[in-house]
Amino acid sequence: MSISTYIEPISNGEELIKKLLQDEFSISETLTGVLYTKLVKPHFDKFKPNTFILAETDYVDKVYRDSYYHYYSSKLPNYKRNGIRLSFFEGSIESNDFWDKEKHSKLQEKYRGFVVLRPTNPFIIGRSIISPLLLVSNDLSLCISKFHTTANGLKFTVKGFPHSSQDTETMSCAETTLWAIMEYFSNKYSDYQPVLPSKIINTLNKVSSERQIPSKGLNITQMAYALREFGFGVKIYSKAQYVGQFERLLSCYIESGIPLVIAIQGGSIGHALLGIGRESIQNNEIDNILPIVSDPASAIELYDFDSIKKKLVFIDDNQPVYQKASIDNPAIHYDDIAWHNCEITYFIAPLYPKIYLEAFEAKNYVINFITNGPVPVINNSNILLRFYLASSRSFKDDIARNETFNDDLKGILLETSMPKFIWVAEVSSKDLIKEKKANGMIILDATEANISFNKPLILAAYQGNLILFDENGSNLENNALPLLEFRIFEHNLYII
């Protein structure tokens, strides 16, 4: 058994894929045309036209091989153990480039990730990591991680988010979603480990009275249980429970760089997918934000950045990677119109276990603090709040490097003790946020769940005031501190 390699421009992709499916998976010529048109072509259509494909046969994929040994190898049909890997490069490549040391760095610059084709006809799209840079339309802000892989013997790195289609037997949409989110976190943070289909199944066997394979899908509680077993402090949000704030809470976590497990429902349809980012915000979308607080007596209007009607970016195992859709119509791009009535009914936030102050409480605390005091904003104020969760390490690093920041406040922030994670509310306005600027902030301790007596407050600075606890930590003090406009924090999401 030897590996065969093929290099073709994506314009020849149909011919290449059909040949590979026939030769390697023994699929009929008629069916290969259907599989290409319905499953592969939608991915290729999102890629830039100058893309080149490097195809390698007899590829050992860790995810499919796990499913093979735990399930497919015991079936009567003879499933192959290996798959096909398609690696993508932005720009032309030749086979000799891989043997020329002088061209290796140039190949890395062109490398844009891979897609695995597995022999589970008709569900052939397997594990993939695609760089958003390969997309024709990539004006996005995303959660992404760096992955190490190879192509034609050479090592490469690519930044992207894991994606796969479900095989419907060992992995439904729910298991695929759990695999993808753990693949992301395990590559980004040392606290977490990747999980294969068999581990997901074994974890859920502990709380299930029925067999887990063939998979019949998972409910929101089972997915949350699995994530908790994998090391997260999970928080489930339902649309019915958080009426009027559900979409804003979802948007807040996305802005915090936390990929979310999302459940959508409509009629008899139930589906799980991931929310991993958003489109870039346009000025007209900011202009159209409606106030969440409007007090005629004081002429104070308060806006929430999370109220912006924008498209989110989803990882959906029924669709190509980085699918864009609005919060209100997450499945509008499906050909089957039955999906168009689907709406988001739940989402799960996989949080670091020591984050005890969740988004609902944090946001309401800040809104109450800024409107009711102890130092409320002045009359006739029009304020836009931008909420996000951040690690204090990343936040302080950004403050230290932010040359637009007030030196006095910068010194105070860098010298202030903070927990591992903090909630930040940047105080801005519609005009300022268009320039990606703010002129104040409120910082909360994300490890403090008790909001009584302002316990979560670390520091507040807005409208010339600096509010923080005294040295004994018992009383709030208000000091005058002139503030300048500063550049907002944008390190939670990778801006393409």
mmCIF file of N, CA, C and O in Angstrom, residues 10 43 66 76 78 112 258 281 293 304 337 365 386 410 424 433 448 452-453:
data_model
loop_
_atom_site.group_PDB
_atom_site.id
_atom_site.type_symbol
_atom_site.label_atom_id
_atom_site.label_comp_id
_atom_site.label_asym_id
_atom_site.label_seq_id
_atom_site.Cartn_x
_atom_site.Cartn_y
_atom_site.Cartn_z
ATOM 1 N N ILE A 10 -8.220 24.336 -8.332
ATOM 2 C CA ILE A 10 -9.573 24.023 -7.875
ATOM 3 C C ILE A 10 -10.564 24.009 -9.041
ATOM 4 O O ILE A 10 -11.633 23.393 -8.949
ATOM 5 N N HIS A 43 -18.346 23.460 -0.506
ATOM 6 C CA HIS A 43 -17.117 23.902 0.167
ATOM 7 C C HIS A 43 -16.216 24.634 -0.819
ATOM 8 O O HIS A 43 -15.726 25.738 -0.536
ATOM 9 N N ASP A 66 -10.836 6.244 14.813
ATOM 10 C CA ASP A 66 -11.466 5.924 16.103
ATOM 11 C C ASP A 66 -12.863 5.350 15.877
ATOM 12 O O ASP A 66 -13.234 4.331 16.481
ATOM 13 N N LEU A 76 -20.895 -5.747 8.551
ATOM 14 C CA LEU A 76 -20.710 -6.672 7.428
ATOM 15 C C LEU A 76 -20.059 -6.012 6.207
ATOM 16 O O LEU A 76 -19.122 -6.569 5.644
ATOM 17 N N ASN A 78 -17.563 -3.967 3.979
ATOM 18 C CA ASN A 78 -16.120 -3.799 4.168
ATOM 19 C C ASN A 78 -15.749 -2.320 4.051
ATOM 20 O O ASN A 78 -15.449 -1.817 2.967
ATOM 21 N N ARG A 112 -3.452 26.805 3.407
ATOM 22 C CA ARG A 112 -4.734 27.266 3.951
ATOM 23 C C ARG A 112 -5.562 26.145 4.578
ATOM 24 O O ARG A 112 -6.770 26.315 4.776
ATOM 25 N N ILE A 258 -15.789 33.305 23.085
ATOM 26 C CA ILE A 258 -16.152 31.983 23.603
ATOM 27 C C ILE A 258 -17.078 31.302 22.599
ATOM 28 O O ILE A 258 -18.214 31.754 22.381
ATOM 29 N N ILE A 281 -18.702 44.808 12.005
ATOM 30 C CA ILE A 281 -19.814 45.702 12.283
ATOM 31 C C ILE A 281 -19.761 46.908 11.336
ATOM 32 O O ILE A 281 -18.719 47.551 11.190
ATOM 33 N N VAL A 293 -32.143 51.503 27.786
ATOM 34 C CA VAL A 293 -32.625 52.381 28.855
ATOM 35 C C VAL A 293 -32.852 53.752 28.238
ATOM 36 O O VAL A 293 -31.964 54.299 27.577
ATOM 37 N N ASP A 304 -26.722 49.125 24.108
ATOM 38 C CA ASP A 304 -25.923 47.916 24.303
ATOM 39 C C ASP A 304 -25.358 47.485 22.956
ATOM 40 O O ASP A 304 -26.106 47.232 22.002
ATOM 41 N N ILE A 337 -37.014 24.525 2.840
ATOM 42 C CA ILE A 337 -37.639 25.674 3.496
ATOM 43 C C ILE A 337 -38.192 25.330 4.873
ATOM 44 O O ILE A 337 -38.501 26.229 5.659
ATOM 45 N N TYR A 365 -25.711 44.198 36.460
ATOM 46 C CA TYR A 365 -25.014 44.943 37.509
ATOM 47 C C TYR A 365 -24.457 46.250 36.947
ATOM 48 O O TYR A 365 -24.607 47.325 37.548
ATOM 49 N N ARG A 386 -20.127 48.348 25.732
ATOM 50 C CA ARG A 386 -19.640 47.150 25.037
ATOM 51 C C ARG A 386 -19.104 46.184 26.086
ATOM 52 O O ARG A 386 -18.107 46.461 26.745
ATOM 53 N N LYS A 410 -3.774 53.951 33.077
ATOM 54 C CA LYS A 410 -2.975 52.795 32.696
ATOM 55 C C LYS A 410 -2.160 52.289 33.879
ATOM 56 O O LYS A 410 -2.127 51.081 34.168
ATOM 57 N N VAL A 424 -15.544 43.180 31.455
ATOM 58 C CA VAL A 424 -15.249 44.569 31.134
ATOM 59 C C VAL A 424 -16.434 45.164 30.387
ATOM 60 O O VAL A 424 -16.967 44.551 29.452
ATOM 61 N N ILE A 433 -17.695 54.447 18.967
ATOM 62 C CA ILE A 433 -17.508 53.025 18.685
ATOM 63 C C ILE A 433 -17.295 52.787 17.189
ATOM 64 O O ILE A 433 -16.659 51.803 16.794
ATOM 65 N N GLU A 448 -16.481 36.491 41.253
ATOM 66 C CA GLU A 448 -17.325 36.899 42.369
ATOM 67 C C GLU A 448 -18.787 36.875 41.948
ATOM 68 O O GLU A 448 -19.245 37.712 41.168
ATOM 69 N N SER A 452 -23.954 41.789 45.907
ATOM 70 C CA SER A 452 -24.347 42.691 46.988
ATOM 71 C C SER A 452 -23.186 43.599 47.377
ATOM 72 O O SER A 452 -22.021 43.194 47.351
ATOM 73 N N PHE A 453 -23.515 44.829 47.747
ATOM 74 C CA PHE A 453 -22.538 45.809 48.232
ATOM 75 C C PHE A 453 -21.382 46.014 47.233
ATOM 76 O O PHE A 453 -20.247 46.256 47.642
#
